[in-house]
PDB file of C-alpha atoms and ligand atoms in Angstrom:
ATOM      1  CA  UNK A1358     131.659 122.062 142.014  1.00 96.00           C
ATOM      2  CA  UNK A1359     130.722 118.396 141.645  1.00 98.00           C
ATOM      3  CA  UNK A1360     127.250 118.224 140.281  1.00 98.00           C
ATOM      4  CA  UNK A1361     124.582 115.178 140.380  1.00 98.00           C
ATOM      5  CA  UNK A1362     122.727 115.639 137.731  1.00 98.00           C
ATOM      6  CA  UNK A1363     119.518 113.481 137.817  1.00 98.00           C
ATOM      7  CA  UNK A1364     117.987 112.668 134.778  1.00 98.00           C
ATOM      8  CA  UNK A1365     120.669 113.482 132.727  1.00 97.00           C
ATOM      9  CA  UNK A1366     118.951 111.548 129.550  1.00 95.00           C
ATOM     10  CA  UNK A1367     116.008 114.125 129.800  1.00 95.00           C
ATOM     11  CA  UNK A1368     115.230 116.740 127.736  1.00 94.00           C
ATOM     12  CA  UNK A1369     116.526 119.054 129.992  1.00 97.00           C
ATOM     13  CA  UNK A1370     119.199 116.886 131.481  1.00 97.00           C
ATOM     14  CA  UNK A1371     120.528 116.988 127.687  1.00 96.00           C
ATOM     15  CA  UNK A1372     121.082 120.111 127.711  1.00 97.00           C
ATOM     16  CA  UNK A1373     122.110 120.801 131.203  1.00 98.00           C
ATOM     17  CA  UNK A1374     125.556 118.968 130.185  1.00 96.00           C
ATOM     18  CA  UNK A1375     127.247 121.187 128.100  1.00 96.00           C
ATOM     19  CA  UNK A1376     126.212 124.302 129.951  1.00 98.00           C
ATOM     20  CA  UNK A1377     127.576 122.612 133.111  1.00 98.00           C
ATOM     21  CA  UNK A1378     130.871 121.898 132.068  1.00 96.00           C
ATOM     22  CA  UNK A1379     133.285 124.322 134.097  1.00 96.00           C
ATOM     23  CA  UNK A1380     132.125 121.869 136.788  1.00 98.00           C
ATOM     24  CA  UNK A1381     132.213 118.370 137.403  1.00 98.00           C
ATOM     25  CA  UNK A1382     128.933 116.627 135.980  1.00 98.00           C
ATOM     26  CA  UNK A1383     127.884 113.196 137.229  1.00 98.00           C
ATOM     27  CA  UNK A1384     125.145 112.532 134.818  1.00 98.00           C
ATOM     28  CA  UNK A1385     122.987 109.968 136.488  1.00 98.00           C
ATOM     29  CA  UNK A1386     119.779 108.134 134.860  1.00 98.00           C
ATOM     30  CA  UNK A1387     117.273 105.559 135.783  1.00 97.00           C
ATOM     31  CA  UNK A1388     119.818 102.793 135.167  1.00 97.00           C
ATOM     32  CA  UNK A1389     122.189 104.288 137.863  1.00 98.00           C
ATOM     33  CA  UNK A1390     118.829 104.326 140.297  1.00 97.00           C
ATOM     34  CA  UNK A1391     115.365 104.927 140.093  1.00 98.00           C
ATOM     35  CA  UNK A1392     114.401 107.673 141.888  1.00 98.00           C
ATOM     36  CA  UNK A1393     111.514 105.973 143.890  1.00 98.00           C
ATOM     37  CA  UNK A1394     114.222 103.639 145.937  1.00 98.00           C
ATOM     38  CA  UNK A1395     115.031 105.762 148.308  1.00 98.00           C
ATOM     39  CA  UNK A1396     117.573 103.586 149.722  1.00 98.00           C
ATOM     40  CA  UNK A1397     119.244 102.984 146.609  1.00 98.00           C
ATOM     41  CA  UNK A1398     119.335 106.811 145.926  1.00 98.00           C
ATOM     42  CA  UNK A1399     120.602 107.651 149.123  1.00 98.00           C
ATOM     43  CA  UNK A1400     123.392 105.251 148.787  1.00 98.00           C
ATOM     44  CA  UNK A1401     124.468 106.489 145.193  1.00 98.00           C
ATOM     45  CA  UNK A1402     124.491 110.013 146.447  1.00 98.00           C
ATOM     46  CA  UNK A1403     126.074 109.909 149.533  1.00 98.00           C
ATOM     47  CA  UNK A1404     129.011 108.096 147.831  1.00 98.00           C
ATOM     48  CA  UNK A1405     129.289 110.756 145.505  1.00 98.00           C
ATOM     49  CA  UNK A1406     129.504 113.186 148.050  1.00 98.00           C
ATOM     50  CA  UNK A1407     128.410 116.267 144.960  1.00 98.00           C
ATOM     51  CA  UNK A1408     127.946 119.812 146.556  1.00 98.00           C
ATOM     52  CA  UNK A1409     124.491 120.391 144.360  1.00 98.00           C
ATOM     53  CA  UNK A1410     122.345 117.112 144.255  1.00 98.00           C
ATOM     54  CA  UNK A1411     120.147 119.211 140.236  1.00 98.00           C
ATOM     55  CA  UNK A1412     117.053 116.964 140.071  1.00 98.00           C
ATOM     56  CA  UNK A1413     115.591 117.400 136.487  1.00 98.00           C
ATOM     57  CA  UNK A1414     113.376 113.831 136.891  1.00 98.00           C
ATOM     58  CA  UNK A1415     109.642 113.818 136.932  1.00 98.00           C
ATOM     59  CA  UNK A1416     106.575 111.091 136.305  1.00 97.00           C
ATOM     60  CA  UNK A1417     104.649 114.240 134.319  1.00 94.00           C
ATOM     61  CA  UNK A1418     102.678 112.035 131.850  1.00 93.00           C
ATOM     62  CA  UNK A1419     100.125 114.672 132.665  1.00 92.00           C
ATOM     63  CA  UNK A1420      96.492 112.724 131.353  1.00 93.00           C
ATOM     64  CA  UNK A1421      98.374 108.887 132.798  1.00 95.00           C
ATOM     65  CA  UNK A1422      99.325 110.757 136.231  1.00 96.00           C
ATOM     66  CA  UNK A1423      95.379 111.192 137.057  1.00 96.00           C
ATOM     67  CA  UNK A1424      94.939 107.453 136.605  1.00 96.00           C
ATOM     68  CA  UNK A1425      98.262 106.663 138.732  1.00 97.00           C
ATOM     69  CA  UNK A1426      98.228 109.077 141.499  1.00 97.00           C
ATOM     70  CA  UNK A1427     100.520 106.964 143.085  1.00 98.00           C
ATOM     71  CA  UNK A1428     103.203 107.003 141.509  1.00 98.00           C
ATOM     72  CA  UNK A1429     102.713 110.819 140.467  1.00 98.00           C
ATOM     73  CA  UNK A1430     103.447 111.425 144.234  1.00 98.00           C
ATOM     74  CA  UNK A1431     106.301 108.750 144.449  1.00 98.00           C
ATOM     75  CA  UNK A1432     108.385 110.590 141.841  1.00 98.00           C
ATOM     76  CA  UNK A1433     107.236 114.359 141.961  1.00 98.00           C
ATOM     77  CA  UNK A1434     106.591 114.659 146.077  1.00 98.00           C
ATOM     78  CA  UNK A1435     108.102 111.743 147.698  1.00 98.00           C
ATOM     79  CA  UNK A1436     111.690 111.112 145.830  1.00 98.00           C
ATOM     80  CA  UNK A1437     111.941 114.775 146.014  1.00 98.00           C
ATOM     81  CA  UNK A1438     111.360 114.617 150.071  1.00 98.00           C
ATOM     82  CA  UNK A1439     114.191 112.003 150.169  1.00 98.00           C
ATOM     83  CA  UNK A1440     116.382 114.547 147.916  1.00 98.00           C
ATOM     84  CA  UNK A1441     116.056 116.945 150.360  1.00 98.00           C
ATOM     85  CA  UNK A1442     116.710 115.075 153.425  1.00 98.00           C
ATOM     86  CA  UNK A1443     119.965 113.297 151.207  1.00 98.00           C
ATOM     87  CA  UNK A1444     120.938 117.161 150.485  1.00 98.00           C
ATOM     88  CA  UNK A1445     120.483 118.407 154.090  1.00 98.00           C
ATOM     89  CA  UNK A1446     122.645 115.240 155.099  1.00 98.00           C
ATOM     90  CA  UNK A1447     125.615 115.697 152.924  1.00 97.00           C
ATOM     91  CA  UNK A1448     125.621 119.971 153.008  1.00 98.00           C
ATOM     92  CA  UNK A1449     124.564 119.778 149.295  1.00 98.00           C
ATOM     93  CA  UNK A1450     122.604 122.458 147.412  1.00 98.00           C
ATOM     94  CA  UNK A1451     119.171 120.728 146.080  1.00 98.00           C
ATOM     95  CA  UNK A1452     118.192 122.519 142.847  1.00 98.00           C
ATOM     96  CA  UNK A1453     114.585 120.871 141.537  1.00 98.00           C
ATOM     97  CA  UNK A1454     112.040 121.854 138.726  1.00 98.00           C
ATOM     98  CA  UNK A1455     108.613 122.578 139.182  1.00 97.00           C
ATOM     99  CA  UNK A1456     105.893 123.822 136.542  1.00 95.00           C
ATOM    100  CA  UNK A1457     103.484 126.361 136.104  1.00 92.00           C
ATOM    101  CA  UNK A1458     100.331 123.738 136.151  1.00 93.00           C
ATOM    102  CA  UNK A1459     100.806 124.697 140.537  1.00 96.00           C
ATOM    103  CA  UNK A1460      98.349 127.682 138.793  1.00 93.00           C
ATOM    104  CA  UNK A1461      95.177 127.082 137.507  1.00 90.00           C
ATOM    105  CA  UNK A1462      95.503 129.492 134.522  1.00 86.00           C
ATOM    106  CA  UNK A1463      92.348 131.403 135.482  1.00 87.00           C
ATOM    107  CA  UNK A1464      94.225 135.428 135.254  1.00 83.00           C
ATOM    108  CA  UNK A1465      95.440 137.397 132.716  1.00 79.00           C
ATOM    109  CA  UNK A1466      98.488 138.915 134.217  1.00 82.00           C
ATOM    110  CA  UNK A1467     101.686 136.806 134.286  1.00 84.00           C
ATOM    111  CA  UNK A1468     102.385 134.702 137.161  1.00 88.00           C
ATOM    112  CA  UNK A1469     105.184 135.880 139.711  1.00 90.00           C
ATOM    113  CA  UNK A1470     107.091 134.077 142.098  1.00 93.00           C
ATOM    114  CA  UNK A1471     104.246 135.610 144.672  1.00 92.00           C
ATOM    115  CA  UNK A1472     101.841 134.266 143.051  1.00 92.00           C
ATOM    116  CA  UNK A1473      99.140 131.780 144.611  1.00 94.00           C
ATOM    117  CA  UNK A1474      99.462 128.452 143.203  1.00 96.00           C
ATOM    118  CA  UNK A1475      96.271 126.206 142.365  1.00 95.00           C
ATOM    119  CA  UNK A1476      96.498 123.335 141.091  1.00 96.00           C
ATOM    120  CA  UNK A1477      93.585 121.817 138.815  1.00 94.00           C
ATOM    121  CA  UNK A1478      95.144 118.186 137.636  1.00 96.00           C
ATOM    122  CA  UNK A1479      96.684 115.031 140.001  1.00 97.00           C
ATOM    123  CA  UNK A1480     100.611 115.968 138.468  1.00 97.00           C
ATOM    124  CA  UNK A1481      99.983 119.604 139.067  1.00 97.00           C
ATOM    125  CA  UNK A1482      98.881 118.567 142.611  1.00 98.00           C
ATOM    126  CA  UNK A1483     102.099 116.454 142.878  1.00 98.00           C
ATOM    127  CA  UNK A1484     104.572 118.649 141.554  1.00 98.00           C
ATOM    128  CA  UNK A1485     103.441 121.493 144.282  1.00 98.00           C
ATOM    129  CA  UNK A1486     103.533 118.945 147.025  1.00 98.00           C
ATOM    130  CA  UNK A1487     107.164 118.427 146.141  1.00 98.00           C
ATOM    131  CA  UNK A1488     107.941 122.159 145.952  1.00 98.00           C
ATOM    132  CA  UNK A1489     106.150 122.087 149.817  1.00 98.00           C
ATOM    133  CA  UNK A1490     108.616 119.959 150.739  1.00 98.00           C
ATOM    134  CA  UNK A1491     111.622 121.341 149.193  1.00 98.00           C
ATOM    135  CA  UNK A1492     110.358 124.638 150.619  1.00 98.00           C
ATOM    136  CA  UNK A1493     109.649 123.445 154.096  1.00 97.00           C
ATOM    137  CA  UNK A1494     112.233 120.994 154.835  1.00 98.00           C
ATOM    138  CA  UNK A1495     115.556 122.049 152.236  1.00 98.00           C
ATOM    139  CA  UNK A1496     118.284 123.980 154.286  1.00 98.00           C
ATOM    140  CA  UNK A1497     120.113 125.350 150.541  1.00 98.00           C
ATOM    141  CA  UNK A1498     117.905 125.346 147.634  1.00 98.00           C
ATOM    142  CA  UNK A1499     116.883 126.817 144.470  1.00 98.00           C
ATOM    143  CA  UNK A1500     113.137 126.193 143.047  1.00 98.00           C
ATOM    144  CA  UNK A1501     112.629 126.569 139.693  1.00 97.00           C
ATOM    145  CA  UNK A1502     109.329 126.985 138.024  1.00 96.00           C
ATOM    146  CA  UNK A1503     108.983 126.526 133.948  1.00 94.00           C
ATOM    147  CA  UNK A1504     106.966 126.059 131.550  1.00 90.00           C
ATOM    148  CA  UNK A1505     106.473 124.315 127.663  1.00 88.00           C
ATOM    149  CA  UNK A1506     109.914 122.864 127.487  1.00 92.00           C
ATOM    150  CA  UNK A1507     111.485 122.043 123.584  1.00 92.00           C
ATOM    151  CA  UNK A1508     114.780 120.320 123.503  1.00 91.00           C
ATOM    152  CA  UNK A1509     116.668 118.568 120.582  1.00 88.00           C
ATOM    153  CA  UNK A1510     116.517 115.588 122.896  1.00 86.00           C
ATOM    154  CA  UNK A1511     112.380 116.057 122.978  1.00 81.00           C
ATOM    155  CA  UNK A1512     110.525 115.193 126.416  1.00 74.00           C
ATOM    156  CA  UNK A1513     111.285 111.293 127.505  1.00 71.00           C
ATOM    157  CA  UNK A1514     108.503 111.504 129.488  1.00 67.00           C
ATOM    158  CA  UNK A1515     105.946 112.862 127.176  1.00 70.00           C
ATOM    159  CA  UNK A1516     106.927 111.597 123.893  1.00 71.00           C
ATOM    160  CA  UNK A1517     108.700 114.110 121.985  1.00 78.00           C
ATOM    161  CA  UNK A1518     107.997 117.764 122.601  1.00 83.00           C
ATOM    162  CA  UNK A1519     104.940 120.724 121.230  1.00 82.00           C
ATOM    163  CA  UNK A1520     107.595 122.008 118.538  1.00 83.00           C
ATOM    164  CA  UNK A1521     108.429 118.527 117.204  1.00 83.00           C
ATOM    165  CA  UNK A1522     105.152 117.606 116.831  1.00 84.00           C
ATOM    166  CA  UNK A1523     104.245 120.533 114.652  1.00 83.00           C
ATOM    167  CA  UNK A1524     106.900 120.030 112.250  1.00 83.00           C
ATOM    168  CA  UNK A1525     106.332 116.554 112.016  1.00 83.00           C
ATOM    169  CA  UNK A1526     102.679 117.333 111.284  1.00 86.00           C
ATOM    170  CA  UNK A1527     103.751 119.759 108.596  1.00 85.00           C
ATOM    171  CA  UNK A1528     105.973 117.671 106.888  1.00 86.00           C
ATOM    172  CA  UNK A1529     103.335 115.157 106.550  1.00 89.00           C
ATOM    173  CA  UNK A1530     101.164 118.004 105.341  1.00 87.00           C
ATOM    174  CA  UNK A1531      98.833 117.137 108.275  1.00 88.00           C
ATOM    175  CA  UNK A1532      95.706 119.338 109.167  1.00 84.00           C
ATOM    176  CA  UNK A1533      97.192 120.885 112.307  1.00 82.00           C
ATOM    177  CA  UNK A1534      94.232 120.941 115.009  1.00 81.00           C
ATOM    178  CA  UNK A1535      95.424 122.403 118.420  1.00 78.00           C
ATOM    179  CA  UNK A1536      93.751 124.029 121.566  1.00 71.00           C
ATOM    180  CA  UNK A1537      93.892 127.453 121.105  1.00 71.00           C
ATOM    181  CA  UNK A1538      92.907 128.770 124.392  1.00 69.00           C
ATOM    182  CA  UNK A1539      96.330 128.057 126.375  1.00 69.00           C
ATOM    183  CA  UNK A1540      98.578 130.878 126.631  1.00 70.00           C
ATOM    184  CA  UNK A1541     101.784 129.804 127.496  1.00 70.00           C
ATOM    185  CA  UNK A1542     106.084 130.961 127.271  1.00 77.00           C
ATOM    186  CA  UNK A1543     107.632 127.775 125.639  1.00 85.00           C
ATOM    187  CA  UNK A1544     111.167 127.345 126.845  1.00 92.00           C
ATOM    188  CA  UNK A1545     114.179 126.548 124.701  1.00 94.00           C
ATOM    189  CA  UNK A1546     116.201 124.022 127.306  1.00 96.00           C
ATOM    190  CA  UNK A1547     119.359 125.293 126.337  1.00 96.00           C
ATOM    191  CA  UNK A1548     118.410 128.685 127.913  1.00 95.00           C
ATOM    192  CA  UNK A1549     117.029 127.061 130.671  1.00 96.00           C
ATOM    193  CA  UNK A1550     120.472 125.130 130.900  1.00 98.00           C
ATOM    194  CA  UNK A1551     122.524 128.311 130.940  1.00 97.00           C
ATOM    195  CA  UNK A1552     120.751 130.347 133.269  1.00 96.00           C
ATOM    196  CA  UNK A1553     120.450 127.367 135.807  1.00 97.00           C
ATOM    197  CA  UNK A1554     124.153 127.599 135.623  1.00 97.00           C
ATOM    198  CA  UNK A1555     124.610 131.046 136.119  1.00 96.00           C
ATOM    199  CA  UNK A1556     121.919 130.636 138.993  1.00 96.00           C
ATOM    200  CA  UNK A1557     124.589 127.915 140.983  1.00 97.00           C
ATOM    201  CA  UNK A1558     127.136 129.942 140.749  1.00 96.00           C
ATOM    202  CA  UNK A1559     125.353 132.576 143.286  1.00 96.00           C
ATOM    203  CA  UNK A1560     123.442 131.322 146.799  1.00 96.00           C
ATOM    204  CA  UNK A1561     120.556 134.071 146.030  1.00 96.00           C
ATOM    205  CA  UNK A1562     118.730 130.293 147.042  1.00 97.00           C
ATOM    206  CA  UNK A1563     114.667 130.315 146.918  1.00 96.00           C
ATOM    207  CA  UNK A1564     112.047 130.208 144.162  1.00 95.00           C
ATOM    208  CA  UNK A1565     112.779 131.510 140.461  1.00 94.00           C
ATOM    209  CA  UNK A1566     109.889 131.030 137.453  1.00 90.00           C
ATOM    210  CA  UNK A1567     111.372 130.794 134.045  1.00 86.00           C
ATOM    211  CA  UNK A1568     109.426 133.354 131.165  1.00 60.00           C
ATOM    212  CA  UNK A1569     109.463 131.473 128.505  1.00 45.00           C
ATOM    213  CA  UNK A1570      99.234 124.074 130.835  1.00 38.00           C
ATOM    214  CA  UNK A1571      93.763 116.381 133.307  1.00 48.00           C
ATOM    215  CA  UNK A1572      92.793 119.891 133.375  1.00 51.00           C
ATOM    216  CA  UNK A1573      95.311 122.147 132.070  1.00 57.00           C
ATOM    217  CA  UNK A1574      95.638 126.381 133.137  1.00 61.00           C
ATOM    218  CA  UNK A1575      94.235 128.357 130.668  1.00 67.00           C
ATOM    219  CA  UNK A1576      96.978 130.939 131.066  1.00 69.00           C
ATOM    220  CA  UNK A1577     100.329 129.786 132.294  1.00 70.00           C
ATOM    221  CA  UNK A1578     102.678 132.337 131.496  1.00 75.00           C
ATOM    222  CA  UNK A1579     105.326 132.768 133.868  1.00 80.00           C
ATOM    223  CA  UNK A1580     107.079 136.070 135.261  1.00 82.00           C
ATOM    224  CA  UNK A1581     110.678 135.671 135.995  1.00 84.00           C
ATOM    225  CA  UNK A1582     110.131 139.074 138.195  1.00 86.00           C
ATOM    226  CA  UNK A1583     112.705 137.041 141.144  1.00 90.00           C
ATOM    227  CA  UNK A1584     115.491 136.902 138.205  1.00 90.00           C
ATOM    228  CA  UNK A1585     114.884 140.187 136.958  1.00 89.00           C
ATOM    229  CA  UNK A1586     115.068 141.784 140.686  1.00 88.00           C
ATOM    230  CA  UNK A1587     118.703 140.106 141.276  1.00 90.00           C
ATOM    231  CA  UNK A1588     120.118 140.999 137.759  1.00 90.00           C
ATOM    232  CA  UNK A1589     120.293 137.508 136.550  1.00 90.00           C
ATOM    233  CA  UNK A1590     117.917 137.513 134.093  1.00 88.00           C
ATOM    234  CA  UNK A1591     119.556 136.168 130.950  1.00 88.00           C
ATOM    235  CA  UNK A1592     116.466 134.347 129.288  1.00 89.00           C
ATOM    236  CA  UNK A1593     116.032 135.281 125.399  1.00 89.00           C
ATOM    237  CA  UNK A1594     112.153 136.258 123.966  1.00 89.00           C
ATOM    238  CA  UNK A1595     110.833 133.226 123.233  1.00 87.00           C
ATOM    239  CA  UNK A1596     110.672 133.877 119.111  1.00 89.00           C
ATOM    240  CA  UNK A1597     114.520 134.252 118.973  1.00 92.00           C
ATOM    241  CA  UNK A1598     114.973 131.069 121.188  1.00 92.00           C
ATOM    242  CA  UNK A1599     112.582 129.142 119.116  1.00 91.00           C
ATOM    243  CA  UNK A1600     114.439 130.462 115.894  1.00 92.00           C
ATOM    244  CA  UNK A1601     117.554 129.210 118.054  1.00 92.00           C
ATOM    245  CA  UNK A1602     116.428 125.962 118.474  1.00 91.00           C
ATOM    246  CA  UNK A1603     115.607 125.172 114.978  1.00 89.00           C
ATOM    247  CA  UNK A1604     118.609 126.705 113.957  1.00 89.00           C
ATOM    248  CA  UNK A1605     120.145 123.545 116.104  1.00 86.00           C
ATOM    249  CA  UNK A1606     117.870 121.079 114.824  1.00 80.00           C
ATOM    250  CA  UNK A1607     118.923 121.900 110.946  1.00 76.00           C
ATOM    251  CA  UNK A1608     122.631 121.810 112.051  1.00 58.00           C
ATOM    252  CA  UNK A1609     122.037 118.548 113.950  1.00 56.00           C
TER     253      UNK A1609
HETATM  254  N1  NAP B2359     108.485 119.168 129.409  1.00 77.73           N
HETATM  255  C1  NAP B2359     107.816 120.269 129.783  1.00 77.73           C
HETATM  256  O1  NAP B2359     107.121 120.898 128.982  1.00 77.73           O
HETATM  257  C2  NAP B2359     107.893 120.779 131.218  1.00 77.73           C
HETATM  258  C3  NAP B2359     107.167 121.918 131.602  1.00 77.73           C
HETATM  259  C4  NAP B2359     107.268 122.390 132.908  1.00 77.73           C
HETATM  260  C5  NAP B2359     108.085 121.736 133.819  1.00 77.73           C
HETATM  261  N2  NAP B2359     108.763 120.619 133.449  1.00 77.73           N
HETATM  262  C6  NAP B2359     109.624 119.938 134.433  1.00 77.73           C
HETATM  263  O2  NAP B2359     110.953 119.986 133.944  1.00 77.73           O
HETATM  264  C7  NAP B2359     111.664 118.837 134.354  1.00 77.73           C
HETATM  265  C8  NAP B2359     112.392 118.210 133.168  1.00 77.73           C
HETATM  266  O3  NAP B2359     111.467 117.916 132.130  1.00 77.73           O
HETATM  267  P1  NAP B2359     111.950 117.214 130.763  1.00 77.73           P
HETATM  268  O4  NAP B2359     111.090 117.745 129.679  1.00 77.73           O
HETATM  269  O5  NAP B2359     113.426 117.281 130.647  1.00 77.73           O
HETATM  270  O6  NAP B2359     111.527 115.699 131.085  1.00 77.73           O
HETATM  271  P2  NAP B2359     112.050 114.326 130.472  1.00 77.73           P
HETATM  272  O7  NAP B2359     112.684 114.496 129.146  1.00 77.73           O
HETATM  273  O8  NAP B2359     110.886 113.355 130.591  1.00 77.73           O
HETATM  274  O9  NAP B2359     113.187 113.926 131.494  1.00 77.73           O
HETATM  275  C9  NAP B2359     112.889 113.432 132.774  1.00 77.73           C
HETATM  276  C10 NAP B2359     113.978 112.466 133.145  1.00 77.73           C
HETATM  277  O10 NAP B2359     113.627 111.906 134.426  1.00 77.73           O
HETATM  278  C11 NAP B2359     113.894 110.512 134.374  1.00 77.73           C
HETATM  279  N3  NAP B2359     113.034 109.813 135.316  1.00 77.73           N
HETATM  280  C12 NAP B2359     111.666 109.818 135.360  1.00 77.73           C
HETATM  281  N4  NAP B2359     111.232 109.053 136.376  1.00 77.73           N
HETATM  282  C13 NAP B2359     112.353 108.549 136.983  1.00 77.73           C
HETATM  283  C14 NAP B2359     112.578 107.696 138.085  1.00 77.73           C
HETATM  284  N5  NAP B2359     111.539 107.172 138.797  1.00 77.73           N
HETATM  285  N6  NAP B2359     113.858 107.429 138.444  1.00 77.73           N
HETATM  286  C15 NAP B2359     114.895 107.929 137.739  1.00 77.73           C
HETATM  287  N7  NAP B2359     114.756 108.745 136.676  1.00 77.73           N
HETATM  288  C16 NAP B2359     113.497 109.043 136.306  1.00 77.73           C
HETATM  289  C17 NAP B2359     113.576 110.104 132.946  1.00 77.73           C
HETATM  290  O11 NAP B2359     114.245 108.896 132.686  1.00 77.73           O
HETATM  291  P3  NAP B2359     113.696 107.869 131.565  1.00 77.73           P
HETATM  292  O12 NAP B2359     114.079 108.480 130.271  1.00 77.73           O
HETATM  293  O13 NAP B2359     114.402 106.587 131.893  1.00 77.73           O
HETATM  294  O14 NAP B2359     112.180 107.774 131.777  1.00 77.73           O
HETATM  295  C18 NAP B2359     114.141 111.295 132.161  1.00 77.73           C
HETATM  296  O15 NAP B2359     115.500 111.136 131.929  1.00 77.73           O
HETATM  297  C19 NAP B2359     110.635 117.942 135.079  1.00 77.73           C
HETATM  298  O16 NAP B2359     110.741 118.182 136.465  1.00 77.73           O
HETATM  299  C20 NAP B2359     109.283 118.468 134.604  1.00 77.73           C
HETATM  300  O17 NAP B2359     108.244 118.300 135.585  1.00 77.73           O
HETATM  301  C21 NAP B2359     108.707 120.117 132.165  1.00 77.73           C
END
């Protein structure tokens, strides 16, 4: 399959790559076109002609986004609108990411893909809007909803990622002062990568959370009941993908 992958510089987008490489990747990044020209985008990708258009961008500075609501909707609703129309247009499989802030955190059970979303913040309100219009409008696509992402590549958007920042903190011998009334399932991209790769290779297409929170849900963890249900749930417990990780990181 030839593959657009959007935001390929991204923490995920990193380490979409390698998992992707039975197929043919065309990494593209803000230089190639900015998401928010939708002519420009349309152009690039109906060129390419790639059977999935896998759209890993986002504006998800969460605290900026409620000052620049704006542009919050350009990227995470409208962009993703002229995805989906591009993708109808050209037969192409649209595969986006979407985030647990669509809840607002106030339960103590795990979210499924049933679940009634809420948003509290201006991204959170943004990111649904484009999953609305992915679900509403896309004729072949997969919806995938994750949470507390930790890359070697660290979060572009948001300045590095929760891990990093910890060890940095340690290594400086820093007090460490963090909320501790968020409960959420941090996510090791490279799992994230691999199981969005074994998810393309089936057309089980719909919505899919990831196990793995302006005002931020108080209890964002995720279910992956839809994965689970189709026997492709390959997502490790989070301690073993965070011992993974920095595994990686002392190799690196
Ligand atoms: N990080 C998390 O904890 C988390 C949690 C839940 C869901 N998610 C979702 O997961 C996805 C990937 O997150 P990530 O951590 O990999 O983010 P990331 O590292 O910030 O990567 C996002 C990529 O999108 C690109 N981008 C942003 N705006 C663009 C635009 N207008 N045009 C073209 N490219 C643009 C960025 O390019 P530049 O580098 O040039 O800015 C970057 O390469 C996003 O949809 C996010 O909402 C993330």
């Amino acid at each position: 399959m030839k593959i657009a992958l959007l935001g390929a510089n991204g923490q995920l987008g990193h380490d979409l790559e390698p998992a992707l490489q039975a197929h043919e990747i065309i990494p593209l990044t803000r230089r190639d076109m900015d998401v928010t020209d939708f002519d420009r985008t349309r152009r690039v990708l109906m060129d390419l002609s790639p059977h999935v258009i896998l759209n890993t961008t986002a504006y998800h500075r969460v605290d900026d986004c409620e000052n620049q609501p704006e542009l919050a909707f350009q990227v995470n609703a409208l962009a993703v609108l002229n995805l989906v129309r591009i993708a109808n247009d050209s037969d192409a499989v649209l595969l986006h990411i979407s985030t647990d802030y669509v809840f607002d955190g106030n339960t103590r059970e795990p979210y499924t893909e049933s679940s009634q979303p809420l948003p509290l913040s201006v991204y959170a309100t943004s990111k649904l809007s484009g999953e609305f219009l992915v679900r509403a409008a896309a004729q072949k696509y997969f919806l995938i909803r994750t949470c507390g992402l930790y890359g070697v590549a660290g979060s572009h958007g948001k300045g590095g990622n929760f891990v990093e920042t910890m060890i940095a903190k340690a290594k400086r011998l820093e007090p460490i002062r963090v909320v501790d009334d968020q409960v959420v399932t941090p996510t090791y991209t490279v799992d994230l990568a691999h199981q969005i790769a074994l998810i393309l290779s089936t057309t089980h297409y719909g919505l899919y959370h990831y196990k793995t929170p302006a005002i931020r849900p108080r209890y964002s963890v995720l279910e992956n009941a839809r994965l689970k249900q189709l026997g492709l749930n390959e997502m490790r417990h989070w301690r073993e993908a965070l011992a993974a990780y920095l595994e990686e990181k002392s190799l690196g």
